[in-house]
GROMACS .gro file of N, CA, C and O in nm:
model
  428
    1GLY      N    1   2.378   2.810   5.246
    1GLY     CA    2   2.247   2.856   5.216
    1GLY      C    3   2.145   2.742   5.228
    1GLY      O    4   2.178   2.626   5.245
    2ASP      N    5   2.021   2.777   5.215
    2ASP     CA    6   1.912   2.680   5.219
    2ASP      C    7   1.906   2.602   5.088
    2ASP      O    8   1.941   2.653   4.982
    3MET      N    9   1.861   2.477   5.098
    3MET     CA   10   1.844   2.394   4.979
    3MET      C   11   1.702   2.340   4.977
    3MET      O   12   1.657   2.277   5.073
    4VAL      N   13   1.630   2.369   4.870
    4VAL     CA   14   1.495   2.318   4.853
    4VAL      C   15   1.503   2.195   4.765
    4VAL      O   16   1.552   2.201   4.653
    5VAL      N   17   1.458   2.081   4.817
    5VAL     CA   18   1.466   1.956   4.741
    5VAL      C   19   1.330   1.914   4.686
    5VAL      O   20   1.323   1.832   4.595
    6ALA      N   21   1.222   1.967   4.741
    6ALA     CA   22   1.087   1.935   4.693
    6ALA      C   23   0.992   2.043   4.743
    6ALA      O   24   1.023   2.115   4.838
    7GLN      N   25   0.877   2.053   4.680
    7GLN     CA   26   0.776   2.148   4.724
    7GLN      C   27   0.639   2.089   4.696
    7GLN      O   28   0.624   2.002   4.611
    8ALA      N   29   0.541   2.138   4.768
    8ALA     CA   30   0.402   2.097   4.747
    8ALA      C   31   0.313   2.215   4.780
    8ALA      O   32   0.348   2.301   4.861
    9SER      N   33   0.199   2.219   4.718
    9SER     CA   34   0.102   2.326   4.740
    9SER      C   35  -0.034   2.263   4.765
    9SER      O   36  -0.067   2.157   4.710
   10SER      N   37  -0.113   2.329   4.847
   10SER     CA   38  -0.247   2.275   4.875
   10SER      C   39  -0.334   2.275   4.749
   10SER      O   40  -0.430   2.198   4.742
   11ALA      N   41  -0.301   2.356   4.650
   11ALA     CA   42  -0.377   2.356   4.524
   11ALA      C   43  -0.364   2.221   4.453
   11ALA      O   44  -0.451   2.185   4.374
   12GLU      N   45  -0.259   2.145   4.480
   12GLU     CA   46  -0.239   2.014   4.418
   12GLU      C   47  -0.331   1.907   4.477
   12GLU      O   48  -0.342   1.797   4.421
   13LEU      N   49  -0.394   1.934   4.590
   13LEU     CA   50  -0.476   1.833   4.657
   13LEU      C   51  -0.595   1.789   4.571
   13LEU      O   52  -0.645   1.679   4.588
   14GLY      N   53  -0.637   1.874   4.479
   14GLY     CA   54  -0.744   1.837   4.386
   14GLY      C   55  -0.708   1.716   4.302
   14GLY      O   56  -0.794   1.637   4.264
   15ASN      N   57  -0.578   1.698   4.275
   15ASN     CA   58  -0.532   1.582   4.197
   15ASN      C   59  -0.540   1.452   4.277
   15ASN      O   60  -0.526   1.344   4.220
   16TYR      N   61  -0.558   1.463   4.408
   16TYR     CA   62  -0.560   1.347   4.496
   16TYR      C   63  -0.697   1.326   4.561
   16TYR      O   64  -0.707   1.261   4.664
   17GLY      N   65  -0.801   1.384   4.503
   17GLY     CA   66  -0.937   1.359   4.550
   17GLY      C   67  -0.990   1.457   4.654
   17GLY      O   68  -1.093   1.430   4.714
   18VAL      N   69  -0.923   1.568   4.675
   18VAL     CA   70  -0.973   1.671   4.767
   18VAL      C   71  -1.014   1.790   4.680
   18VAL      O   72  -0.932   1.876   4.649
   19PRO      N   73  -1.142   1.796   4.638
   19PRO     CA   74  -1.181   1.897   4.539
   19PRO      C   75  -1.188   2.040   4.591
   19PRO      O   76  -1.163   2.133   4.515
   20VAL      N   77  -1.222   2.060   4.718
   20VAL     CA   78  -1.238   2.196   4.771
   20VAL      C   79  -1.180   2.204   4.912
   20VAL      O   80  -1.146   2.103   4.973
   21GLY      N   81  -1.172   2.324   4.965
   21GLY     CA   82  -1.126   2.343   5.103
   21GLY      C   83  -0.975   2.332   5.116
   21GLY      O   84  -0.925   2.264   5.205
   22HIS      N   85  -0.903   2.400   5.031
   22HIS     CA   86  -0.757   2.391   5.029
   22HIS      C   87  -0.688   2.493   5.119
   22HIS      O   88  -0.566   2.505   5.115
   23LYS      N   89  -0.763   2.566   5.197
   23LYS     CA   90  -0.703   2.671   5.281
   23LYS      C   91  -0.737   2.652   5.428
   23LYS      O   92  -0.756   2.748   5.501
   24ASN      N   93  -0.744   2.527   5.474
   24ASN     CA   94  -0.774   2.503   5.615
   24ASN      C   95  -0.667   2.413   5.677
   24ASN      O   96  -0.573   2.370   5.611
   25TYR      N   97  -0.683   2.384   5.805
   25TYR     CA   98  -0.584   2.306   5.880
   25TYR      C   99  -0.569   2.166   5.822
   25TYR      O  100  -0.458   2.114   5.809
   26ALA      N  101  -0.681   2.103   5.784
   26ALA     CA  102  -0.677   1.968   5.729
   26ALA      C  103  -0.602   1.965   5.596
   26ALA      O  104  -0.525   1.872   5.568
   27ALA      N  105  -0.622   2.067   5.514
   27ALA     CA  106  -0.550   2.075   5.386
   27ALA      C  107  -0.401   2.096   5.410
   27ALA      O  108  -0.317   2.040   5.338
   28ALA      N  109  -0.366   2.173   5.511
   28ALA     CA  110  -0.225   2.192   5.545
   28ALA      C  111  -0.163   2.060   5.589
   28ALA      O  112  -0.050   2.028   5.552
   29TYR      N  113  -0.237   1.981   5.666
   29TYR     CA  114  -0.190   1.849   5.709
   29TYR      C  115  -0.165   1.759   5.588
   29TYR      O  116  -0.061   1.694   5.577
   30CYS      N  117  -0.262   1.756   5.496
   30CYS     CA  118  -0.248   1.673   5.375
   30CYS      C  119  -0.130   1.719   5.290
   30CYS      O  120  -0.059   1.637   5.232
   31THR      N  121  -0.108   1.849   5.282
   31THR     CA  122   0.006   1.902   5.206
   31THR      C  123   0.137   1.861   5.272
   31THR      O  124   0.234   1.828   5.204
   32GLY      N  125   0.140   1.859   5.405
   32GLY     CA  126   0.258   1.812   5.477
   32GLY      C  127   0.286   1.665   5.448
   32GLY      O  128   0.401   1.625   5.426
   33LEU      N  129   0.181   1.582   5.445
   33LEU     CA  130   0.197   1.441   5.409
   33LEU      C  131   0.252   1.428   5.267
   33LEU      O  132   0.342   1.347   5.240
   34LEU      N  133   0.198   1.508   5.177
   34LEU     CA  134   0.241   1.503   5.037
   34LEU      C  135   0.389   1.538   5.022
   34LEU      O  136   0.464   1.469   4.954
   35ILE      N  137   0.433   1.643   5.089
   35ILE     CA  138   0.574   1.683   5.077
   35ILE      C  139   0.666   1.579   5.141
   35ILE      O  140   0.773   1.550   5.090
   36ALA      N  141   0.622   1.519   5.252
   36ALA     CA  142   0.704   1.416   5.316
   36ALA      C  143   0.725   1.298   5.223
   36ALA      O  144   0.838   1.249   5.207
   37ARG      N  145   0.619   1.252   5.160
   37ARG     CA  146   0.631   1.136   5.071
   37ARG      C  147   0.715   1.171   4.949
   37ARG      O  148   0.792   1.088   4.900
   38ARG      N  149   0.705   1.295   4.898
   38ARG     CA  150   0.786   1.336   4.782
   38ARG      C  151   0.934   1.339   4.817
   38ARG      O  152   1.018   1.295   4.739
   39VAL      N  153   0.966   1.395   4.932
   39VAL     CA  154   1.107   1.404   4.973
   39VAL      C  155   1.165   1.265   4.992
   39VAL      O  156   1.275   1.235   4.943
   40LEU      N  157   1.094   1.179   5.063
   40LEU     CA  158   1.145   1.045   5.088
   40LEU      C  159   1.158   0.965   4.958
   40LEU      O  160   1.255   0.891   4.940
   41LYS      N  161   1.064   0.982   4.867
   41LYS     CA  162   1.073   0.912   4.738
   41LYS      C  163   1.193   0.962   4.657
   41LYS      O  164   1.262   0.883   4.594
   42LYS      N  165   1.218   1.092   4.661
   42LYS     CA  166   1.330   1.149   4.585
   42LYS      C  167   1.463   1.088   4.628
   42LYS      O  168   1.551   1.066   4.547
   43PHE      N  169   1.478   1.060   4.757
   43PHE     CA  170   1.603   1.006   4.809
   43PHE      C  171   1.599   0.854   4.826
   43PHE      O  172   1.689   0.796   4.886
   44GLY      N  173   1.494   0.790   4.777
   44GLY     CA  174   1.484   0.645   4.783
   44GLY      C  175   1.461   0.590   4.923
   44GLY      O  176   1.496   0.476   4.952
   45LEU      N  177   1.401   0.670   5.010
   45LEU     CA  178   1.377   0.630   5.149
   45LEU      C  179   1.229   0.600   5.176
   45LEU      O  180   1.192   0.571   5.289
   46ASP      N  181   1.146   0.607   5.073
   46ASP     CA  182   1.002   0.592   5.093
   46ASP      C  183   0.962   0.452   5.136
   46ASP      O  184   0.862   0.435   5.206
   47GLU      N  185   1.039   0.350   5.100
   47GLU     CA  186   1.008   0.214   5.144
   47GLU      C  187   1.057   0.188   5.286
   47GLU      O  188   0.997   0.112   5.360
   48MET      N  189   1.165   0.253   5.326
   48MET     CA  190   1.223   0.232   5.458
   48MET      C  191   1.145   0.308   5.567
   48MET      O  192   1.125   0.258   5.676
   49PHE      N  193   1.104   0.431   5.536
   49PHE     CA  194   1.032   0.514   5.632
   49PHE      C  195   0.890   0.536   5.583
   49PHE      O  196   0.863   0.623   5.501
   50LYS      N  197   0.799   0.455   5.633
   50LYS     CA  198   0.660   0.459   5.589
   50LYS      C  199   0.580   0.572   5.653
   50LYS      O  200   0.476   0.610   5.603
   51GLY      N  201   0.628   0.621   5.766
   51GLY     CA  202   0.550   0.721   5.838
   51GLY      C  203   0.448   0.654   5.927
   51GLY      O  204   0.451   0.533   5.950
   52LYS      N  205   0.356   0.731   5.976
   52LYS     CA  206   0.255   0.680   6.068
   52LYS      C  207   0.150   0.604   5.989
   52LYS      O  208   0.092   0.656   5.894
   53GLU      N  209   0.126   0.481   6.028
   53GLU     CA  210   0.032   0.395   5.956
   53GLU      C  211  -0.113   0.431   5.985
   53GLU      O  212  -0.197   0.429   5.898
   54GLU      N  213  -0.145   0.462   6.112
   54GLU     CA  214  -0.282   0.495   6.152
   54GLU      C  215  -0.284   0.639   6.202
   54GLU      O  216  -0.220   0.672   6.302
   55ILE      N  217  -0.358   0.723   6.133
   55ILE     CA  218  -0.366   0.864   6.170
   55ILE      C  219  -0.468   0.880   6.281
   55ILE      O  220  -0.588   0.865   6.261
   56ASP      N  221  -0.417   0.907   6.404
   56ASP     CA  222  -0.506   0.918   6.518
   56ASP      C  223  -0.481   1.044   6.602
   56ASP      O  224  -0.539   1.061   6.707
   57GLY      N  225  -0.394   1.132   6.556
   57GLY     CA  226  -0.368   1.257   6.628
   57GLY      C  227  -0.261   1.247   6.734
   57GLY      O  228  -0.220   1.347   6.791
   58GLU      N  229  -0.214   1.127   6.764
   58GLU     CA  230  -0.110   1.109   6.866
   58GLU      C  231   0.025   1.151   6.810
   58GLU      O  232   0.047   1.152   6.689
   59ASP      N  233   0.118   1.184   6.901
   59ASP     CA  234   0.253   1.220   6.860
   59ASP      C  235   0.322   1.103   6.793
   59ASP      O  236   0.305   0.988   6.834
   60TYR      N  237   0.398   1.133   6.690
   60TYR     CA  238   0.474   1.032   6.618
   60TYR      C  239   0.612   1.090   6.591
   60TYR      O  240   0.624   1.205   6.548
   61HIS      N  241   0.714   1.011   6.618
   61HIS     CA  242   0.851   1.054   6.593
   61HIS      C  243   0.921   0.942   6.518
   61HIS      O  244   0.944   0.834   6.573
   62VAL      N  245   0.953   0.966   6.392
   62VAL     CA  246   1.014   0.864   6.308
   62VAL      C  247   1.149   0.820   6.362
   62VAL      O  248   1.190   0.705   6.343
   63GLU      N  249   1.217   0.906   6.437
   63GLU     CA  250   1.347   0.870   6.491
   63GLU      C  251   1.337   0.763   6.599
   63GLU      O  252   1.436   0.698   6.633
   64ASP      N  253   1.217   0.738   6.653
   64ASP     CA  254   1.196   0.634   6.752
   64ASP      C  255   1.179   0.495   6.689
   64ASP      O  256   1.183   0.394   6.758
   65GLU      N  257   1.159   0.490   6.557
   65GLU     CA  258   1.143   0.362   6.487
   65GLU      C  259   1.277   0.289   6.481
   65GLU      O  260   1.383   0.350   6.478
   66GLU      N  261   1.270   0.156   6.477
   66GLU     CA  262   1.390   0.073   6.466
   66GLU      C  263   1.426   0.056   6.318
   66GLU      O  264   1.359  -0.015   6.245
   67ASN      N  265   1.530   0.125   6.274
   67ASN     CA  266   1.578   0.115   6.137
   67ASN      C  267   1.730   0.114   6.137
   67ASN      O  268   1.794   0.162   6.230
   68ASP      N  269   1.787   0.059   6.030
   68ASP     CA  270   1.932   0.057   6.016
   68ASP      C  271   1.986   0.194   5.978
   68ASP      O  272   2.102   0.225   6.003
   69GLN      N  273   1.903   0.275   5.917
   69GLN     CA  274   1.945   0.407   5.870
   69GLN      C  275   1.873   0.516   5.948
   69GLN      O  276   1.758   0.498   5.988
   70ARG      N  277   1.940   0.629   5.968
   70ARG     CA  278   1.876   0.741   6.036
   70ARG      C  279   1.772   0.804   5.943
   70ARG      O  280   1.790   0.805   5.821
   71PRO      N  281   1.664   0.861   5.997
   71PRO     CA  282   1.562   0.923   5.913
   71PRO      C  283   1.611   1.053   5.851
   71PRO      O  284   1.707   1.114   5.898
   72PHE      N  285   1.544   1.095   5.744
   72PHE     CA  286   1.576   1.219   5.675
   72PHE      C  287   1.538   1.337   5.765
   72PHE      O  288   1.424   1.349   5.807
   73LYS      N  289   1.634   1.422   5.796
   73LYS     CA  290   1.611   1.533   5.888
   73LYS      C  291   1.590   1.663   5.811
   73LYS      O  292   1.664   1.695   5.719
   74CYS      N  293   1.486   1.736   5.847
   74CYS     CA  294   1.452   1.864   5.786
   74CYS      C  295   1.443   1.970   5.895
   74CYS      O  296   1.418   1.938   6.011
   75ILE      N  297   1.460   2.093   5.857
   75ILE     CA  298   1.444   2.205   5.949
   75ILE      C  299   1.328   2.290   5.900
   75ILE      O  300   1.326   2.331   5.783
   76LEU      N  301   1.233   2.317   5.988
   76LEU     CA  302   1.121   2.405   5.953
   76LEU      C  303   1.164   2.549   5.975
   76LEU      O  304   1.194   2.590   6.086
   77ASP      N  305   1.172   2.624   5.866
   77ASP     CA  306   1.207   2.765   5.872
   77ASP      C  307   1.081   2.845   5.846
   77ASP      O  308   1.032   2.851   5.734
   78VAL      N  309   1.026   2.906   5.951
   78VAL     CA  310   0.901   2.980   5.937
   78VAL      C  311   0.923   3.122   5.888
   78VAL      O  312   0.827   3.191   5.854
   79GLY      N  313   1.047   3.166   5.885
   79GLY     CA  314   1.076   3.300   5.834
   79GLY      C  315   1.012   3.406   5.920
   79GLY      O  316   1.021   3.404   6.042
   80LEU      N  317   0.941   3.497   5.858
   80LEU     CA  318   0.877   3.608   5.929
   80LEU      C  319   0.735   3.575   5.974
   80LEU      O  320   0.666   3.658   6.032
   81GLN      N  321   0.691   3.453   5.948
   81GLN     CA  322   0.556   3.412   5.984
   81GLN      C  323   0.538   3.413   6.136
   81GLN      O  324   0.624   3.365   6.209
   82THR      N  325   0.428   3.466   6.183
   82THR     CA  326   0.396   3.463   6.325
   82THR      C  327   0.360   3.320   6.366
   82THR      O  328   0.280   3.255   6.300
   83THR      N  329   0.421   3.273   6.474
   83THR     CA  330   0.395   3.136   6.518
   83THR      C  331   0.286   3.136   6.625
   83THR      O  332   0.314   3.130   6.744
   84ALA      N  333   0.162   3.140   6.581
   84ALA     CA  334   0.048   3.143   6.672
   84ALA      C  335  -0.012   3.004   6.686
   84ALA      O  336  -0.005   2.921   6.594
   85MET      N  337  -0.070   2.977   6.801
   85MET     CA  338  -0.136   2.848   6.825
   85MET      C  339  -0.252   2.831   6.727
   85MET      O  340  -0.327   2.925   6.702
   86GLY      N  341  -0.264   2.713   6.670
   86GLY     CA  342  -0.372   2.685   6.577
   86GLY      C  343  -0.343   2.726   6.434
   86GLY      O  344  -0.430   2.713   6.348
   87HIS      N  345  -0.225   2.777   6.405
   87HIS     CA  346  -0.191   2.822   6.271
   87HIS      C  347  -0.178   2.702   6.178
   87HIS      O  348  -0.138   2.593   6.218
   88ARG      N  349  -0.211   2.722   6.050
   88ARG     CA  350  -0.206   2.612   5.953
   88ARG      C  351  -0.067   2.555   5.936
   88ARG      O  352  -0.052   2.438   5.901
   89MET      N  353   0.038   2.633   5.960
   89MET     CA  354   0.173   2.580   5.941
   89MET      C  355   0.200   2.463   6.035
   89MET      O  356   0.278   2.374   6.003
   90TRP      N  357   0.134   2.462   6.151
   90TRP     CA  358   0.151   2.350   6.244
   90TRP      C  359   0.084   2.224   6.188
   90TRP      O  360   0.129   2.113   6.212
   91GLY      N  361  -0.023   2.243   6.111
   91GLY     CA  362  -0.085   2.130   6.043
   91GLY      C  363   0.008   2.070   5.939
   91GLY      O  364   0.020   1.948   5.927
   92ALA      N  365   0.078   2.155   5.865
   92ALA     CA  366   0.174   2.108   5.766
   92ALA      C  367   0.291   2.037   5.834
   92ALA      O  368   0.339   1.934   5.787
   93LEU      N  369   0.335   2.090   5.947
   93LEU     CA  370   0.443   2.026   6.024
   93LEU      C  371   0.398   1.887   6.070
   93LEU      O  372   0.472   1.789   6.053
   94LYS      N  373   0.279   1.877   6.127
   94LYS     CA  374   0.227   1.749   6.174
   94LYS      C  375   0.215   1.649   6.059
   94LYS      O  376   0.251   1.532   6.073
   95GLY      N  377   0.167   1.695   5.944
   95GLY     CA  378   0.156   1.608   5.828
   95GLY      C  379   0.292   1.557   5.780
   95GLY      O  380   0.308   1.440   5.748
   96ALA      N  381   0.391   1.646   5.778
   96ALA     CA  382   0.525   1.607   5.733
   96ALA      C  383   0.589   1.508   5.830
   96ALA      O  384   0.654   1.412   5.789
   97VAL      N  385   0.569   1.530   5.959
   97VAL     CA  386   0.623   1.439   6.061
   97VAL      C  387   0.552   1.303   6.052
   97VAL      O  388   0.617   1.199   6.053
   98ASP      N  389   0.420   1.303   6.041
   98ASP     CA  390   0.345   1.178   6.027
   98ASP      C  391   0.379   1.108   5.896
   98ASP      O  392   0.367   0.986   5.886
   99GLY      N  393   0.423   1.183   5.796
   99GLY     CA  394   0.461   1.126   5.668
   99GLY      C  395   0.597   1.059   5.668
   99GLY      O  396   0.634   0.993   5.572
  100GLY      N  397   0.675   1.076   5.775
  100GLY     CA  398   0.802   1.005   5.786
  100GLY      C  399   0.926   1.092   5.789
  100GLY      O  400   1.037   1.039   5.789
  101LEU      N  401   0.912   1.225   5.793
  101LEU     CA  402   1.029   1.312   5.802
  101LEU      C  403   1.063   1.337   5.949
  101LEU      O  404   0.974   1.342   6.034
  102HIS      N  405   1.191   1.354   5.977
  102HIS     CA  406   1.235   1.391   6.111
  102HIS      C  407   1.254   1.542   6.114
  102HIS      O  408   1.347   1.594   6.054
  103ILE      N  409   1.162   1.610   6.178
  103ILE     CA  410   1.167   1.756   6.192
  103ILE      C  411   1.170   1.787   6.339
  103ILE      O  412   1.068   1.771   6.408
  104PRO      N  413   1.285   1.829   6.393
  104PRO     CA  414   1.292   1.858   6.537
  104PRO      C  415   1.193   1.967   6.576
  104PRO      O  416   1.186   2.073   6.511
  105HIS      N  417   1.113   1.941   6.678
  105HIS     CA  418   1.014   2.036   6.726
  105HIS      C  419   0.971   2.000   6.867
  105HIS      O  420   0.998   1.891   6.915
  106THR      N  421   0.906   2.092   6.932
  106THR     CA  422   0.847   2.067   7.064
  106THR      C  423   0.697   2.093   7.052
  106THR      O  424   0.651   2.162   6.961
  107ASN      N  425   0.622   2.039   7.145
  107ASN     CA  426   0.477   2.058   7.141
  107ASN      C  427   0.438   2.176   7.224
  107ASN      O  428   0.462   2.204   7.327
   0.00000   0.00000   0.00000
C-alpha cells in the first residue's frame, strides 16, 4: 500500500510570510518546496540534498548531483485528478523537485 511520510497544505504558507493567495500556481510551488524540505528533514537528508539554490525556472534533477547517497525517491500519484497543462499540481511537483526530492517525471 501507499505510505504517507509527510504532508503540507497551502493554508500553512501564512506561517511562512505568505498572507494571501494560497490557491494559485505560485502557492502550489511553495507548498511543494515545503513538503520536500519536511520529507528530507524527517529522514536526515536535508543537509545532503539542498535542492536548487537559485530559483530560475530551469529544469533541476537532484539525481544529477554528485553525492555519495542516492536521493529520496517519491512517486506522484495524481489519482483521479485530470492532468491538464497549467494545473496547480504541476507547480507542486516543480516545487518538490526543486526542493531536493527525486520524482520521476517528463516535461
